[in-house]
PDB file of C-alpha atoms in Angstrom:
ATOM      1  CA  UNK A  12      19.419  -2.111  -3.698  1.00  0.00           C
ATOM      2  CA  UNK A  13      16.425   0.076  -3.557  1.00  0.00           C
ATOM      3  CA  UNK A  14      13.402  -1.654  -1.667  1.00  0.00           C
ATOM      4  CA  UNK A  15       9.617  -0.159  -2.422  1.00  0.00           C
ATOM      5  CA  UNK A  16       7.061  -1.268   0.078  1.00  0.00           C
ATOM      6  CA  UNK A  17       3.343  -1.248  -0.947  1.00  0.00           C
ATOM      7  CA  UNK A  18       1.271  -2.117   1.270  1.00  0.00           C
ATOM      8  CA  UNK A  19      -2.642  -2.274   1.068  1.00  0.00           C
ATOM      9  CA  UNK A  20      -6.027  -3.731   2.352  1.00  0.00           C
ATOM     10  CA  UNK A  21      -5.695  -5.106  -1.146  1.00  0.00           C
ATOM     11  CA  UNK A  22      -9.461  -6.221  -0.932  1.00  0.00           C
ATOM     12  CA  UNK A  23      -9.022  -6.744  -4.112  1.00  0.00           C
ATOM     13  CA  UNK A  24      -5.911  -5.226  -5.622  1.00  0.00           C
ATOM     14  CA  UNK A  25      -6.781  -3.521  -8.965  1.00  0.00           C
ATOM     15  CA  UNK A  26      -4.852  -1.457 -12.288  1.00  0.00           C
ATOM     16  CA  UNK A  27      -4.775   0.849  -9.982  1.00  0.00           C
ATOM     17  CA  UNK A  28      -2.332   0.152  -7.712  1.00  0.00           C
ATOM     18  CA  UNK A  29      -0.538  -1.877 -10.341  1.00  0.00           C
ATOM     19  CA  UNK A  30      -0.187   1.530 -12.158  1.00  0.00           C
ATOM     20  CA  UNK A  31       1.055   2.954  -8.907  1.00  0.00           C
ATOM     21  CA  UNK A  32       3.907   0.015  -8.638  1.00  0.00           C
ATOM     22  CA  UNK A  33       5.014   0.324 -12.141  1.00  0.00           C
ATOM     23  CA  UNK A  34       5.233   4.554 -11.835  1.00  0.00           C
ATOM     24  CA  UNK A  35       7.673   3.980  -8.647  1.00  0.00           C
ATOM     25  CA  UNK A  36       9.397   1.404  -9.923  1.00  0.00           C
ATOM     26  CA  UNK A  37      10.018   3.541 -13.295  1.00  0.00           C
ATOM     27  CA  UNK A  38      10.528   6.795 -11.687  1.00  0.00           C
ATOM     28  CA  UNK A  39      12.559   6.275  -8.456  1.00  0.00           C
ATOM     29  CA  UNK A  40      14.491   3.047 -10.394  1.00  0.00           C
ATOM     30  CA  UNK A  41      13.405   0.874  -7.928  1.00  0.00           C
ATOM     31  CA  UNK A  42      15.046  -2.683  -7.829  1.00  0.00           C
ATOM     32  CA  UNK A  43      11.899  -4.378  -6.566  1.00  0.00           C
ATOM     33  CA  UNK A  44       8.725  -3.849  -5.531  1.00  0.00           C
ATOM     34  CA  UNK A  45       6.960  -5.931  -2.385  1.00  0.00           C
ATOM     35  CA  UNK A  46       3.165  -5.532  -2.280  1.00  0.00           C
ATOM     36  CA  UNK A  47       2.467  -6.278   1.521  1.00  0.00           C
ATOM     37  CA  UNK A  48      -1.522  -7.637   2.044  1.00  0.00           C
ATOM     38  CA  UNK A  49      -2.398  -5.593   5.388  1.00  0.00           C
ATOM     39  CA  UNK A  50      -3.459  -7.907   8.115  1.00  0.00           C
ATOM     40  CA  UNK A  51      -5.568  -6.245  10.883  1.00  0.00           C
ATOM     41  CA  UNK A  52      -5.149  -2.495   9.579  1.00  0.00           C
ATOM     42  CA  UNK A  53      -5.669   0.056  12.409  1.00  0.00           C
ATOM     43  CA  UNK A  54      -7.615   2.075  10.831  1.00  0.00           C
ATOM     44  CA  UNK A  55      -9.914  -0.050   8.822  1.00  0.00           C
ATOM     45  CA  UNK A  56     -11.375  -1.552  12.687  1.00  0.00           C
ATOM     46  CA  UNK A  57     -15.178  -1.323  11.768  1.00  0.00           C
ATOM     47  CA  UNK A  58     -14.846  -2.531   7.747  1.00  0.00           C
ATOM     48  CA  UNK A  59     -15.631  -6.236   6.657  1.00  0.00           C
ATOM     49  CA  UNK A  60     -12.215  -7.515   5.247  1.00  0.00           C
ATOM     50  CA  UNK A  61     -12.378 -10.740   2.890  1.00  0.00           C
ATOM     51  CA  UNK A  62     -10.289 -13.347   4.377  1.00  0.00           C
ATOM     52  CA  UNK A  63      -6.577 -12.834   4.705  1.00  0.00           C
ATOM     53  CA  UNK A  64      -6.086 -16.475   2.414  1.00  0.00           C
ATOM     54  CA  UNK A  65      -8.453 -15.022  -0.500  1.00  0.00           C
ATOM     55  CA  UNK A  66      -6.447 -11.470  -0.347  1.00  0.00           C
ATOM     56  CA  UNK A  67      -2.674 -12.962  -0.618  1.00  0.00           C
ATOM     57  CA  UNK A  68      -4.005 -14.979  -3.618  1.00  0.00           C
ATOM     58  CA  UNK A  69      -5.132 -12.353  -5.514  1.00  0.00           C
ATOM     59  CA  UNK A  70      -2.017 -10.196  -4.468  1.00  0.00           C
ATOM     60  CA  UNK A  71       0.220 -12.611  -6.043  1.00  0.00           C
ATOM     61  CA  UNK A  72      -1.587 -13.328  -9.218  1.00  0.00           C
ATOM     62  CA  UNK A  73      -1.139  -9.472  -9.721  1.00  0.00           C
ATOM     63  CA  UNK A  74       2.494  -9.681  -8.711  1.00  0.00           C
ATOM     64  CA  UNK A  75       3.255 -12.498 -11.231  1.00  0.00           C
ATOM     65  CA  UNK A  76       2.082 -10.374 -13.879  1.00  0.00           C
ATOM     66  CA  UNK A  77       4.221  -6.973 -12.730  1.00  0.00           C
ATOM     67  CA  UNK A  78       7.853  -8.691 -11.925  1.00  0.00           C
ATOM     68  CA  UNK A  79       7.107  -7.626  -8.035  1.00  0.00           C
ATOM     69  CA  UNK A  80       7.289 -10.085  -4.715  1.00  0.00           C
ATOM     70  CA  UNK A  81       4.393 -10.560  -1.892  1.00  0.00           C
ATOM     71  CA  UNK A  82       5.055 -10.819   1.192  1.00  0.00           C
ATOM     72  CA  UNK A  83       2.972 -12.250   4.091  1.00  0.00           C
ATOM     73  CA  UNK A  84       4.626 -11.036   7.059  1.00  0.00           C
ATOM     74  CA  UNK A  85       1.529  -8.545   7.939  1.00  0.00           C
ATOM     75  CA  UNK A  86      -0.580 -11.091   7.357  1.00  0.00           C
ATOM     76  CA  UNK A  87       1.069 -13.803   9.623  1.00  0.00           C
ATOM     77  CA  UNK A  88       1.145 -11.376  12.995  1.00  0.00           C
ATOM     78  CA  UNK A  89      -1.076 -11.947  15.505  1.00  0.00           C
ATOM     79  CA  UNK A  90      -1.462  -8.283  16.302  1.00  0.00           C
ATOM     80  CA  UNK A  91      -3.007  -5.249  14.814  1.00  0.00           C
ATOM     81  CA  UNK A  92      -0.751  -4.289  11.984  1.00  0.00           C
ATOM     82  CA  UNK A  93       1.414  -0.913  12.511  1.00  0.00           C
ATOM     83  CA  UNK A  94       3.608   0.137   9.157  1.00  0.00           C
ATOM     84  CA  UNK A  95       6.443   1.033  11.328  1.00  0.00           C
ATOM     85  CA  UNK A  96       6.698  -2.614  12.727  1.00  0.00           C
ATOM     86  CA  UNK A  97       6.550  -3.935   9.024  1.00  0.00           C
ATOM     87  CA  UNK A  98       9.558  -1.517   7.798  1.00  0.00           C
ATOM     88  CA  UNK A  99      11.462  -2.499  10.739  1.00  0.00           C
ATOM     89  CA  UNK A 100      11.129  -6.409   9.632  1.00  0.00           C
ATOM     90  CA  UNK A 101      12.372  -5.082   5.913  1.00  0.00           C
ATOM     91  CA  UNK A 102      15.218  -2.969   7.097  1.00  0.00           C
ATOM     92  CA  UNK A 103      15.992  -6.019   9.308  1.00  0.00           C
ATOM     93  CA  UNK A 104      15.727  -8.324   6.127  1.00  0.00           C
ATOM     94  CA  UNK A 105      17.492  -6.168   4.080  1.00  0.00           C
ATOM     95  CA  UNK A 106      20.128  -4.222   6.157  1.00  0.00           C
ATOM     96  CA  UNK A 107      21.497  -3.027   2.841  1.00  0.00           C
ATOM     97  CA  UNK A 108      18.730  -1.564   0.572  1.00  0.00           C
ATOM     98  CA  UNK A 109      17.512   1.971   0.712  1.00  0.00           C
ATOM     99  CA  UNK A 110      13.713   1.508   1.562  1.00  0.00           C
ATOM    100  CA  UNK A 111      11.395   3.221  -0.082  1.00  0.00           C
ATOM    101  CA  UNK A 112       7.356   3.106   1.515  1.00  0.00           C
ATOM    102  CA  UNK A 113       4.676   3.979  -1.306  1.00  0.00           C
ATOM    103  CA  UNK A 114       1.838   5.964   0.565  1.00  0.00           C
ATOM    104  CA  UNK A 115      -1.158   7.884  -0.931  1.00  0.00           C
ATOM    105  CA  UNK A 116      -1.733  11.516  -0.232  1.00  0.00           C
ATOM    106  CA  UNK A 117      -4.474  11.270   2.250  1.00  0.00           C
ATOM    107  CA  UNK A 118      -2.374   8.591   4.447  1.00  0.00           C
ATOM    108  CA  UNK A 119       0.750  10.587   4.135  1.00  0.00           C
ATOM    109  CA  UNK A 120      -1.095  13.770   5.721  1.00  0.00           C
ATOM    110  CA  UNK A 121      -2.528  11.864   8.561  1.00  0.00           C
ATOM    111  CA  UNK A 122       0.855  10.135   9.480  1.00  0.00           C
ATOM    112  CA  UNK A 123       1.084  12.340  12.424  1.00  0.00           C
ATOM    113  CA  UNK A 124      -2.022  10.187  14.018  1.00  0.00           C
ATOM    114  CA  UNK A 125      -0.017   6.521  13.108  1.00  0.00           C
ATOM    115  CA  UNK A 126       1.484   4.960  15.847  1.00  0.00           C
ATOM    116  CA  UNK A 127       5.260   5.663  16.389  1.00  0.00           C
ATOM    117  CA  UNK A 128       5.320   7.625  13.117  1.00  0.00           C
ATOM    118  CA  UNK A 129       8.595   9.145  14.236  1.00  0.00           C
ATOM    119  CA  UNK A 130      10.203   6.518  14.097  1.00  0.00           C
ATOM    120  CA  UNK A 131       8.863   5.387  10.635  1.00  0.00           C
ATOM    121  CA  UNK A 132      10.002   8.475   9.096  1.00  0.00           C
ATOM    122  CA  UNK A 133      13.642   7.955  10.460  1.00  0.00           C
ATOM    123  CA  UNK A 134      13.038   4.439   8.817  1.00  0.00           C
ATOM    124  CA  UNK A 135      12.244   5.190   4.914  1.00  0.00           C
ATOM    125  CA  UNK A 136      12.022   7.541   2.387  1.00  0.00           C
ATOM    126  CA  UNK A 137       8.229   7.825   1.159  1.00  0.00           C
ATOM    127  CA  UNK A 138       7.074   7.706  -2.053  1.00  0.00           C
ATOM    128  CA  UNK A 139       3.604   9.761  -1.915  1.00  0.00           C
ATOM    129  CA  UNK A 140       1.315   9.325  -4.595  1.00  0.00           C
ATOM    130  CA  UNK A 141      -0.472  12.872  -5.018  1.00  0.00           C
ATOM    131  CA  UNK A 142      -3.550  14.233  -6.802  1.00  0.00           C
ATOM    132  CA  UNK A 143      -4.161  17.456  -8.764  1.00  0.00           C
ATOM    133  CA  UNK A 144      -6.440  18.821  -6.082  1.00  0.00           C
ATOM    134  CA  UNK A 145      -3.415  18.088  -3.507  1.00  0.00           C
ATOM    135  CA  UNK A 146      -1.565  21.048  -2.139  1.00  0.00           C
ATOM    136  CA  UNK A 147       1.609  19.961  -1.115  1.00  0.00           C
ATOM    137  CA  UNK A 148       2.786  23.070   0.205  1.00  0.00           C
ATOM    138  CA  UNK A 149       0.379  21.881   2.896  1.00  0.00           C
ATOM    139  CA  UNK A 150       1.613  18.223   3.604  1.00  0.00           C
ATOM    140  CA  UNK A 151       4.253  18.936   6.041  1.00  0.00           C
ATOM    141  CA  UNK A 152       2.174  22.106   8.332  1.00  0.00           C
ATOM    142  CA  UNK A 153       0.222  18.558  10.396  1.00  0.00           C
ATOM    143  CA  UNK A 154       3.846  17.548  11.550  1.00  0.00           C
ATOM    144  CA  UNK A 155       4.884  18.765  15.141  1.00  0.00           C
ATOM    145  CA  UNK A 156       8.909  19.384  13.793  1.00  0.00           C
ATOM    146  CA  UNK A 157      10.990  17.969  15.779  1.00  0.00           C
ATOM    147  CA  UNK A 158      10.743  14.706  13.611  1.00  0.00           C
ATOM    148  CA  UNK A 159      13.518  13.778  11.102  1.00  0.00           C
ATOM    149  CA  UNK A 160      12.949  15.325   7.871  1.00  0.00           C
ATOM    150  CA  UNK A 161      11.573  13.240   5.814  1.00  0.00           C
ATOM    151  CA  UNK A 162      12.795  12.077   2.564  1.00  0.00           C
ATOM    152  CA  UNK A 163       9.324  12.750   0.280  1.00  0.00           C
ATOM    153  CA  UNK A 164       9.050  11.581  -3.561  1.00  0.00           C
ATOM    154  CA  UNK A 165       5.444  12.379  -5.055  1.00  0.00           C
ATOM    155  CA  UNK A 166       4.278  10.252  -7.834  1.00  0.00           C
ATOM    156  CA  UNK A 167       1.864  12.928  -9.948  1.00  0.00           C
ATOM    157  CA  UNK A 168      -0.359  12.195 -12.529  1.00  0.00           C
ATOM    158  CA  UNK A 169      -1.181   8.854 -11.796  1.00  0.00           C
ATOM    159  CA  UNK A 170      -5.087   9.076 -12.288  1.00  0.00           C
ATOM    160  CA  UNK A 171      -6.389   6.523  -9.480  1.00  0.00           C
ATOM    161  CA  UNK A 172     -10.284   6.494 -10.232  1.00  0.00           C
ATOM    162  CA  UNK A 173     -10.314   2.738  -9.434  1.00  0.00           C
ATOM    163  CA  UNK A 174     -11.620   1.976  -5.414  1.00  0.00           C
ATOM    164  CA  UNK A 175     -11.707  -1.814  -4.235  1.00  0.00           C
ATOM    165  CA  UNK A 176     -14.465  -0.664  -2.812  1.00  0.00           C
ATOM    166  CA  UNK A 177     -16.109   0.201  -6.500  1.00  0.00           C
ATOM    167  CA  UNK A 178     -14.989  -3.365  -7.411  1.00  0.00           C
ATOM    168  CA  UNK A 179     -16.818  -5.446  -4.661  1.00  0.00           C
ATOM    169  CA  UNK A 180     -19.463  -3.541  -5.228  1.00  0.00           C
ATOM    170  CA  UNK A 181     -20.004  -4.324  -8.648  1.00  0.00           C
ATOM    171  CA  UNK A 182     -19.096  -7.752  -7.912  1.00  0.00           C
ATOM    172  CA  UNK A 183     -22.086  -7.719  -5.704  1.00  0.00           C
ATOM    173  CA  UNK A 184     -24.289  -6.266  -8.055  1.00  0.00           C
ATOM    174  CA  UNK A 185     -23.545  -9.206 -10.745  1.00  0.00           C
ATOM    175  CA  UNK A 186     -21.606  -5.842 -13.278  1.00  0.00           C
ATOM    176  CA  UNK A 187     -18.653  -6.260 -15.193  1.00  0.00           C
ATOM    177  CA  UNK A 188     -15.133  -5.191 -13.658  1.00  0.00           C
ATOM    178  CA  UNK A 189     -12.964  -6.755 -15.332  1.00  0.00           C
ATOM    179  CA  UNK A 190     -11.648  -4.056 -16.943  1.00  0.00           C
ATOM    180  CA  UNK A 191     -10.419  -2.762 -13.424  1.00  0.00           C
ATOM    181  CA  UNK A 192      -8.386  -5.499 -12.346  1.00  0.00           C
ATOM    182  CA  UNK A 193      -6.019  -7.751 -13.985  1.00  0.00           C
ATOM    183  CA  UNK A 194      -7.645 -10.808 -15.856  1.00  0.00           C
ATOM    184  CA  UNK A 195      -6.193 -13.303 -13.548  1.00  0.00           C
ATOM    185  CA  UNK A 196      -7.979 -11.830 -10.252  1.00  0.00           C
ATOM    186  CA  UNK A 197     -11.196 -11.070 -12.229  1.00  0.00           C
ATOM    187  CA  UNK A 198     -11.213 -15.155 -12.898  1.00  0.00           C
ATOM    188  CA  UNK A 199     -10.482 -15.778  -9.255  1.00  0.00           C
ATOM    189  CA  UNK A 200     -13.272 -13.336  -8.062  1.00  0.00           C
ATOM    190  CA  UNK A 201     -15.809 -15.593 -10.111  1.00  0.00           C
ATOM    191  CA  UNK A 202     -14.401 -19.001  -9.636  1.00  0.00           C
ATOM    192  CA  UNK A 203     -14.408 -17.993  -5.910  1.00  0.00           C
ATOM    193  CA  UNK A 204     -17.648 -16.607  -5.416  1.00  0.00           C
ATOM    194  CA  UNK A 205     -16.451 -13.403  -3.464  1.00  0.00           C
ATOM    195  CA  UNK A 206     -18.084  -9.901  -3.262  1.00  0.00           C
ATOM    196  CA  UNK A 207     -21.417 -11.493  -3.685  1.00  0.00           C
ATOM    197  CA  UNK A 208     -22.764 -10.109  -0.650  1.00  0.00           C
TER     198      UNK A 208
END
């Protein structure tokens, strides 16, 4: 089996990243996809996140409508959240499957800064999703190399000019976003009051 891991803030997830699940899926023949709500992300330390309850909800009315799973594992920890802790609990789940961790561009070039990223890239193959103004000959010069080679898939073309950050905002300002997210999590935004500032 062949495992993609997508994991996000998710604050809310949007078409985007549904586009970006459906493109690895398609183009790697993935077997399933797991979108993975972040719980306390490293690097998001001075950001407001909406409550961890409110973010898995959302994630899995998206997920119903894609065929892919949730899982709460980041969210149940009691510690910061490190991605090579969370693919160690999914090779550890599934000691069979060939993992496959969906990262965008700009993460992928700062792995050298995450914690224990050697490790992670013995762990997974990485499915990178790049942008036209990307030069990939570039990815790789940030990397000390002496770590295991690894395993890189890049997702182009995927035009991701949707920001979660563009969608709370709009909530805030009373706009229309709907056509962002799926209609299920537009509903729960408005029955639930969030992004309202």
């Amino acid at each position: 089996m062949k495992t993609g891991l997508y994991g996000g803030t998710f604050d809310p997830l949007h078409n985007g990243h549904i586009k970006v699940a459906q493109a690895a899926k398609n183009h790697l023949q993935l077997d399933r996809i797991i979108f993975i709500p972040a719980g306390d992300p490293p690097h998001k330390t001075d950001k407001k996140i909406t409550d961890k309850a409110h973010r898995l909800a959302m994630t899995e009315l998206a997920a119903e409508g894609v065929g892919a799973f949730v899982s709460d594992w980041e969210l149940n920890q009691t510690e910061r959240s490190y991605s090579v802790l969370t693919v160690q609990h999914f090779k550890e789940l599934y000691p069979e499957d060939e993992i496959y961790f969906i990262i965008g561009a700009d993460s992928f070039r700062d792995l050298p800064s995450w914690w224990h990223y050697r490790e992670l890239m013995g762990l997974c193959n990485f499915v990178v999703v790049s942008r036209p103004d990307v030069d990939k000959s570039t990815f790789l010069s940030r990397f000390d190399g002496d770590e295991t080679p690894p395993r890189v898939f890049f997702l182009d073309n995927i035009l991701m000019d949707i920001s979660s950050t563009q969608i709370r905002n709009m909530a805030a300002e009373g706009k229309d976003f709907s056509h962002l997210v799926p209609a299920s999590i537009a509903d729960y935004i408005q029955a639930n009051g969030l992004y309202k500032g």
